[in-house]
Amino acid sequence: MSKKVMTFQIFIDDSQVSNMEGPYGAVSIIPFTGKVESDIFTGEILPGAVDVQVENVAGSRNMCAKYMFRGRDGKGMECHLFVENNGYFSAENKNAPYFNACPQFITDSEALGEYLCQKRFRSEVQGTDWGVEIRIYDVLL
């Protein structure tokens, strides 16, 4: 059974989204802001966060979001947390209420690094009325 570790709140300004669609696929570039408040890390996303979604002619879509938080680890030390979250969904499930993705982390925090910089996490990405919620789970707990 997985244990929820963190929840990211992602805010999107639709006026900043770039879209392109053609006979060979589609691309959306989605800049965003956000925050996280948890027992292990609290912070805000720094400028430059982006989610790039590429859809092929078959309707399968790859999502790759890259962003960096500045905040404090669970010990109260200032730090940064880089996140790369990758997910795929098919034409059949692209309108589902949520999808799973695989996050990877890099941090300058000793308190977070040993734990978060392992391949033991999955994320659930779900749209909300105010943006997107990303729940991070530890699959080994």
mmCIF file of N, CA and C in Angstrom, residues 30-119:
data_model
loop_
_atom_site.group_PDB
_atom_site.id
_atom_site.type_symbol
_atom_site.label_atom_id
_atom_site.label_comp_id
_atom_site.label_asym_id
_atom_site.label_seq_id
_atom_site.Cartn_x
_atom_site.Cartn_y
_atom_site.Cartn_z
ATOM 1 N N ILE A 30 2.579 24.537 -21.285
ATOM 2 C CA ILE A 30 1.756 25.074 -20.212
ATOM 3 C C ILE A 30 2.646 25.580 -19.071
ATOM 4 N N PRO A 31 2.889 26.896 -18.990
ATOM 5 C CA PRO A 31 3.620 27.434 -17.843
ATOM 6 C C PRO A 31 2.694 27.442 -16.618
ATOM 7 N N PHE A 32 3.286 27.326 -15.442
ATOM 8 C CA PHE A 32 2.448 27.287 -14.241
ATOM 9 C C PHE A 32 3.217 27.772 -13.013
ATOM 10 N N THR A 33 2.476 28.015 -11.956
ATOM 11 C CA THR A 33 3.020 28.335 -10.637
ATOM 12 C C THR A 33 2.435 27.314 -9.674
ATOM 13 N N GLY A 34 2.859 27.360 -8.422
ATOM 14 C CA GLY A 34 2.280 26.434 -7.468
ATOM 15 C C GLY A 34 2.976 26.445 -6.135
ATOM 16 N N LYS A 35 2.510 25.549 -5.268
ATOM 17 C CA LYS A 35 3.046 25.461 -3.914
ATOM 18 C C LYS A 35 2.839 24.054 -3.371
ATOM 19 N N VAL A 36 3.545 23.791 -2.291
ATOM 20 C CA VAL A 36 3.393 22.538 -1.556
ATOM 21 C C VAL A 36 3.537 22.844 -0.069
ATOM 22 N N GLU A 37 2.708 22.197 0.739
ATOM 23 C CA GLU A 37 2.817 22.260 2.201
ATOM 24 C C GLU A 37 2.710 20.834 2.700
ATOM 25 N N SER A 38 3.783 20.339 3.308
ATOM 26 C CA SER A 38 3.767 18.972 3.822
ATOM 27 C C SER A 38 4.685 18.883 5.027
ATOM 28 N N ASP A 39 4.701 17.730 5.657
ATOM 29 C CA ASP A 39 5.577 17.513 6.810
ATOM 30 C C ASP A 39 7.050 17.504 6.421
ATOM 31 N N ILE A 40 7.360 17.091 5.182
ATOM 32 C CA ILE A 40 8.766 16.974 4.805
ATOM 33 C C ILE A 40 9.295 18.174 4.035
ATOM 34 N N PHE A 41 8.384 18.950 3.386
ATOM 35 C CA PHE A 41 8.831 20.107 2.607
ATOM 36 C C PHE A 41 7.667 21.060 2.386
ATOM 37 N N THR A 42 7.954 22.365 2.501
ATOM 38 C CA THR A 42 6.993 23.423 2.205
ATOM 39 C C THR A 42 7.687 24.440 1.327
ATOM 40 N N GLY A 43 7.048 24.809 0.208
ATOM 41 C CA GLY A 43 7.686 25.775 -0.672
ATOM 42 C C GLY A 43 6.787 26.249 -1.793
ATOM 43 N N GLU A 44 7.355 27.155 -2.606
ATOM 44 C CA GLU A 44 6.660 27.696 -3.773
ATOM 45 C C GLU A 44 7.491 27.456 -5.017
ATOM 46 N N ILE A 45 6.801 27.288 -6.142
ATOM 47 C CA ILE A 45 7.481 27.047 -7.411
ATOM 48 C C ILE A 45 8.129 28.338 -7.901
ATOM 49 N N LEU A 46 9.368 28.229 -8.355
ATOM 50 C CA LEU A 46 10.108 29.355 -8.922
ATOM 51 C C LEU A 46 9.678 29.590 -10.376
ATOM 52 N N PRO A 47 9.901 30.798 -10.913
ATOM 53 C CA PRO A 47 9.561 31.068 -12.318
ATOM 54 C C PRO A 47 10.266 30.088 -13.266
ATOM 55 N N GLY A 48 9.589 29.787 -14.378
ATOM 56 C CA GLY A 48 10.155 28.905 -15.392
ATOM 57 C C GLY A 48 9.533 27.522 -15.425
ATOM 58 N N ALA A 49 8.584 27.250 -14.545
ATOM 59 C CA ALA A 49 7.938 25.934 -14.525
ATOM 60 C C ALA A 49 7.107 25.739 -15.783
ATOM 61 N N VAL A 50 7.214 24.538 -16.361
ATOM 62 C CA VAL A 50 6.477 24.280 -17.603
ATOM 63 C C VAL A 50 6.118 22.797 -17.716
ATOM 64 N N ASP A 51 4.950 22.576 -18.282
ATOM 65 C CA ASP A 51 4.480 21.234 -18.615
ATOM 66 C C ASP A 51 4.364 21.196 -20.131
ATOM 67 N N VAL A 52 5.101 20.298 -20.778
ATOM 68 C CA VAL A 52 5.031 20.139 -22.224
ATOM 69 C C VAL A 52 4.299 18.834 -22.500
ATOM 70 N N GLN A 53 3.197 18.941 -23.244
ATOM 71 C CA GLN A 53 2.406 17.765 -23.591
ATOM 72 C C GLN A 53 2.433 17.592 -25.105
ATOM 73 N N VAL A 54 2.838 16.398 -25.531
ATOM 74 C CA VAL A 54 2.959 16.095 -26.960
ATOM 75 C C VAL A 54 2.045 14.912 -27.268
ATOM 76 N N GLU A 55 1.163 15.116 -28.239
ATOM 77 C CA GLU A 55 0.230 14.069 -28.646
ATOM 78 C C GLU A 55 0.589 13.597 -30.052
ATOM 79 N N ASN A 56 0.702 12.273 -30.232
ATOM 80 C CA ASN A 56 1.027 11.742 -31.564
ATOM 81 C C ASN A 56 -0.247 11.537 -32.374
ATOM 82 N N VAL A 57 -0.091 11.112 -33.621
ATOM 83 C CA VAL A 57 -1.248 10.965 -34.513
ATOM 84 C C VAL A 57 -2.238 9.904 -34.029
ATOM 85 N N ALA A 58 -1.787 8.962 -33.214
ATOM 86 C CA ALA A 58 -2.671 7.926 -32.675
ATOM 87 C C ALA A 58 -3.468 8.423 -31.469
ATOM 88 N N GLY A 59 -3.143 9.627 -30.979
ATOM 89 C CA GLY A 59 -3.862 10.179 -29.832
ATOM 90 C C GLY A 59 -3.216 9.902 -28.495
ATOM 91 N N SER A 60 -2.063 9.208 -28.478
ATOM 92 C CA SER A 60 -1.336 9.004 -27.217
ATOM 93 C C SER A 60 -0.600 10.285 -26.869
ATOM 94 N N ARG A 61 -0.606 10.627 -25.580
ATOM 95 C CA ARG A 61 -0.029 11.894 -25.137
ATOM 96 C C ARG A 61 1.028 11.648 -24.060
ATOM 97 N N ASN A 62 2.151 12.331 -24.217
ATOM 98 C CA ASN A 62 3.224 12.325 -23.222
ATOM 99 C C ASN A 62 3.205 13.671 -22.514
ATOM 100 N N MET A 63 3.257 13.651 -21.193
ATOM 101 C CA MET A 63 3.314 14.850 -20.380
ATOM 102 C C MET A 63 4.658 14.863 -19.666
ATOM 103 N N CYS A 64 5.387 15.965 -19.766
ATOM 104 C CA CYS A 64 6.656 16.120 -19.060
ATOM 105 C C CYS A 64 6.673 17.508 -18.418
ATOM 106 N N ALA A 65 6.550 17.533 -17.108
ATOM 107 C CA ALA A 65 6.566 18.789 -16.363
ATOM 108 C C ALA A 65 7.895 18.898 -15.621
ATOM 109 N N LYS A 66 8.510 20.087 -15.696
ATOM 110 C CA LYS A 66 9.772 20.348 -14.982
ATOM 111 C C LYS A 66 9.616 21.652 -14.229
ATOM 112 N N TYR A 67 9.977 21.602 -12.937
ATOM 113 C CA TYR A 67 9.810 22.786 -12.102
ATOM 114 C C TYR A 67 10.670 22.673 -10.852
ATOM 115 N N MET A 68 10.901 23.841 -10.230
ATOM 116 C CA MET A 68 11.726 23.889 -9.036
ATOM 117 C C MET A 68 11.031 24.702 -7.949
ATOM 118 N N PHE A 69 11.005 24.121 -6.763
ATOM 119 C CA PHE A 69 10.490 24.804 -5.590
ATOM 120 C C PHE A 69 11.637 25.449 -4.811
ATOM 121 N N ARG A 70 11.343 26.542 -4.131
ATOM 122 C CA ARG A 70 12.220 27.088 -3.096
ATOM 123 C C ARG A 70 11.403 27.061 -1.814
ATOM 124 N N GLY A 71 12.001 26.532 -0.747
ATOM 125 C CA GLY A 71 11.249 26.435 0.496
ATOM 126 C C GLY A 71 12.101 25.953 1.644
ATOM 127 N N ARG A 72 11.463 25.219 2.538
ATOM 128 C CA ARG A 72 12.130 24.692 3.736
ATOM 129 C C ARG A 72 11.819 23.210 3.883
ATOM 130 N N ASP A 73 12.857 22.456 4.247
ATOM 131 C CA ASP A 73 12.653 21.028 4.486
ATOM 132 C C ASP A 73 12.016 20.825 5.861
ATOM 133 N N GLY A 74 11.742 19.576 6.196
ATOM 134 C CA GLY A 74 11.101 19.243 7.461
ATOM 135 C C GLY A 74 11.880 19.650 8.692
ATOM 136 N N LYS A 75 13.173 19.932 8.546
ATOM 137 C CA LYS A 75 14.006 20.399 9.663
ATOM 138 C C LYS A 75 14.082 21.924 9.717
ATOM 139 N N GLY A 76 13.371 22.602 8.799
ATOM 140 C CA GLY A 76 13.344 24.058 8.794
ATOM 141 C C GLY A 76 14.473 24.719 8.028
ATOM 142 N N MET A 77 15.273 23.933 7.312
ATOM 143 C CA MET A 77 16.395 24.480 6.556
ATOM 144 C C MET A 77 15.931 24.926 5.170
ATOM 145 N N GLU A 78 16.430 26.110 4.727
ATOM 146 C CA GLU A 78 16.132 26.577 3.378
ATOM 147 C C GLU A 78 16.718 25.616 2.359
ATOM 148 N N CYS A 79 15.966 25.370 1.286
ATOM 149 C CA CYS A 79 16.449 24.450 0.263
ATOM 150 C C CYS A 79 15.650 24.608 -1.021
ATOM 151 N N HIS A 80 16.074 23.880 -2.031
ATOM 152 C CA HIS A 80 15.392 23.803 -3.318
ATOM 153 C C HIS A 80 15.017 22.353 -3.578
ATOM 154 N N LEU A 81 13.939 22.176 -4.351
ATOM 155 C CA LEU A 81 13.503 20.847 -4.741
ATOM 156 C C LEU A 81 13.112 20.908 -6.215
ATOM 157 N N PHE A 82 13.893 20.229 -7.065
ATOM 158 C CA PHE A 82 13.597 20.134 -8.495
ATOM 159 C C PHE A 82 12.741 18.897 -8.721
ATOM 160 N N VAL A 83 11.724 19.037 -9.572
ATOM 161 C CA VAL A 83 10.819 17.931 -9.871
ATOM 162 C C VAL A 83 10.711 17.777 -11.386
ATOM 163 N N GLU A 84 10.833 16.535 -11.850
ATOM 164 C CA GLU A 84 10.476 16.195 -13.226
ATOM 165 C C GLU A 84 9.421 15.109 -13.126
ATOM 166 N N ASN A 85 8.250 15.386 -13.680
ATOM 167 C CA ASN A 85 7.126 14.463 -13.584
ATOM 168 C C ASN A 85 6.724 14.051 -15.001
ATOM 169 N N ASN A 86 6.792 12.748 -15.294
ATOM 170 C CA ASN A 86 6.501 12.229 -16.626
ATOM 171 C C ASN A 86 5.321 11.273 -16.578
ATOM 172 N N GLY A 87 4.407 11.447 -17.531
ATOM 173 C CA GLY A 87 3.259 10.564 -17.603
ATOM 174 C C GLY A 87 2.821 10.368 -19.035
ATOM 175 N N TYR A 88 2.094 9.310 -19.264
ATOM 176 C CA TYR A 88 1.565 8.983 -20.584
ATOM 177 C C TYR A 88 0.092 8.640 -20.445
ATOM 178 N N PHE A 89 -0.684 9.030 -21.419
ATOM 179 C CA PHE A 89 -2.051 8.565 -21.459
ATOM 180 C C PHE A 89 -2.470 8.379 -22.903
ATOM 181 N N SER A 90 -3.354 7.404 -23.105
ATOM 182 C CA SER A 90 -3.777 7.034 -24.453
ATOM 183 C C SER A 90 -4.997 7.849 -24.863
ATOM 184 N N ALA A 91 -5.371 7.733 -26.113
ATOM 185 C CA ALA A 91 -6.557 8.426 -26.615
ATOM 186 C C ALA A 91 -7.800 7.999 -25.830
ATOM 187 N N GLU A 92 -7.837 6.748 -25.382
ATOM 188 C CA GLU A 92 -9.000 6.238 -24.650
ATOM 189 C C GLU A 92 -9.127 6.836 -23.257
ATOM 190 N N ASN A 93 -8.006 7.151 -22.597
ATOM 191 C CA ASN A 93 -8.105 7.635 -21.214
ATOM 192 C C ASN A 93 -7.669 9.091 -21.039
ATOM 193 N N LYS A 94 -7.522 9.851 -22.126
ATOM 194 C CA LYS A 94 -7.029 11.223 -21.978
ATOM 195 C C LYS A 94 -8.047 12.160 -21.341
ATOM 196 N N ASN A 95 -9.308 11.761 -21.246
ATOM 197 C CA ASN A 95 -10.313 12.572 -20.563
ATOM 198 C C ASN A 95 -10.675 12.011 -19.191
ATOM 199 N N ALA A 96 -9.887 11.057 -18.702
ATOM 200 C CA ALA A 96 -10.115 10.499 -17.370
ATOM 201 C C ALA A 96 -9.879 11.579 -16.321
ATOM 202 N N PRO A 97 -10.487 11.449 -15.136
ATOM 203 C CA PRO A 97 -10.345 12.490 -14.113
ATOM 204 C C PRO A 97 -8.923 12.627 -13.551
ATOM 205 N N TYR A 98 -8.115 11.579 -13.650
ATOM 206 C CA TYR A 98 -6.717 11.664 -13.221
ATOM 207 C C TYR A 98 -5.898 10.632 -13.974
ATOM 208 N N PHE A 99 -4.567 10.813 -13.922
ATOM 209 C CA PHE A 99 -3.671 9.816 -14.495
ATOM 210 C C PHE A 99 -2.440 9.702 -13.627
ATOM 211 N N ASN A 100 -1.738 8.592 -13.751
ATOM 212 C CA ASN A 100 -0.526 8.351 -12.981
ATOM 213 C C ASN A 100 0.698 8.829 -13.745
ATOM 214 N N ALA A 101 1.700 9.270 -13.005
ATOM 215 C CA ALA A 101 2.961 9.711 -13.587
ATOM 216 C C ALA A 101 4.103 9.274 -12.665
ATOM 217 N N CYS A 102 5.333 9.453 -13.158
ATOM 218 C CA CYS A 102 6.522 9.077 -12.395
ATOM 219 C C CYS A 102 7.355 10.323 -12.108
ATOM 220 N N PRO A 103 7.402 10.751 -10.850
ATOM 221 C CA PRO A 103 8.224 11.912 -10.512
ATOM 222 C C PRO A 103 9.654 11.510 -10.172
ATOM 223 N N GLN A 104 10.571 12.406 -10.484
ATOM 224 C CA GLN A 104 11.967 12.283 -10.049
ATOM 225 C C GLN A 104 12.324 13.582 -9.354
ATOM 226 N N PHE A 105 13.164 13.497 -8.321
ATOM 227 C CA PHE A 105 13.525 14.658 -7.520
ATOM 228 C C PHE A 105 15.032 14.835 -7.451
ATOM 229 N N ILE A 106 15.445 16.096 -7.387
ATOM 230 C CA ILE A 106 16.821 16.470 -7.054
ATOM 231 C C ILE A 106 16.703 17.608 -6.041
ATOM 232 N N THR A 107 17.511 17.584 -5.010
ATOM 233 C CA THR A 107 17.437 18.615 -3.981
ATOM 234 C C THR A 107 18.815 18.942 -3.442
ATOM 235 N N ASP A 108 18.934 20.122 -2.844
ATOM 236 C CA ASP A 108 20.167 20.497 -2.149
ATOM 237 C C ASP A 108 20.008 20.332 -0.637
ATOM 238 N N SER A 109 18.937 19.686 -0.210
ATOM 239 C CA SER A 109 18.663 19.447 1.205
ATOM 240 C C SER A 109 19.166 18.073 1.621
ATOM 241 N N GLU A 110 20.002 18.045 2.634
ATOM 242 C CA GLU A 110 20.458 16.751 3.158
ATOM 243 C C GLU A 110 19.293 15.967 3.748
ATOM 244 N N ALA A 111 18.359 16.671 4.398
ATOM 245 C CA ALA A 111 17.225 16.003 5.033
ATOM 246 C C ALA A 111 16.317 15.339 3.998
ATOM 247 N N LEU A 112 16.163 15.946 2.825
ATOM 248 C CA LEU A 112 15.288 15.393 1.787
ATOM 249 C C LEU A 112 16.008 14.459 0.823
ATOM 250 N N GLY A 113 17.277 14.737 0.550
ATOM 251 C CA GLY A 113 17.996 14.070 -0.520
ATOM 252 C C GLY A 113 18.047 12.563 -0.439
ATOM 253 N N GLU A 114 18.407 12.051 0.710
ATOM 254 C CA GLU A 114 18.563 10.606 0.840
ATOM 255 C C GLU A 114 17.244 9.876 0.584
ATOM 256 N N TYR A 115 16.142 10.509 0.963
ATOM 257 C CA TYR A 115 14.823 9.893 0.785
ATOM 258 C C TYR A 115 14.242 10.155 -0.610
ATOM 259 N N LEU A 116 14.149 11.419 -1.010
ATOM 260 C CA LEU A 116 13.446 11.762 -2.246
ATOM 261 C C LEU A 116 14.207 11.406 -3.516
ATOM 262 N N CYS A 117 15.515 11.312 -3.452
ATOM 263 C CA CYS A 117 16.303 11.071 -4.670
ATOM 264 C C CYS A 117 16.447 9.578 -4.954
ATOM 265 N N GLN A 118 15.370 8.847 -4.727
ATOM 266 C CA GLN A 118 15.292 7.424 -5.039
ATOM 267 C C GLN A 118 14.127 7.202 -6.002
ATOM 268 N N LYS A 119 14.145 6.096 -6.694
ATOM 269 C CA LYS A 119 13.054 5.760 -7.614
ATOM 270 C C LYS A 119 12.041 4.901 -6.862
#
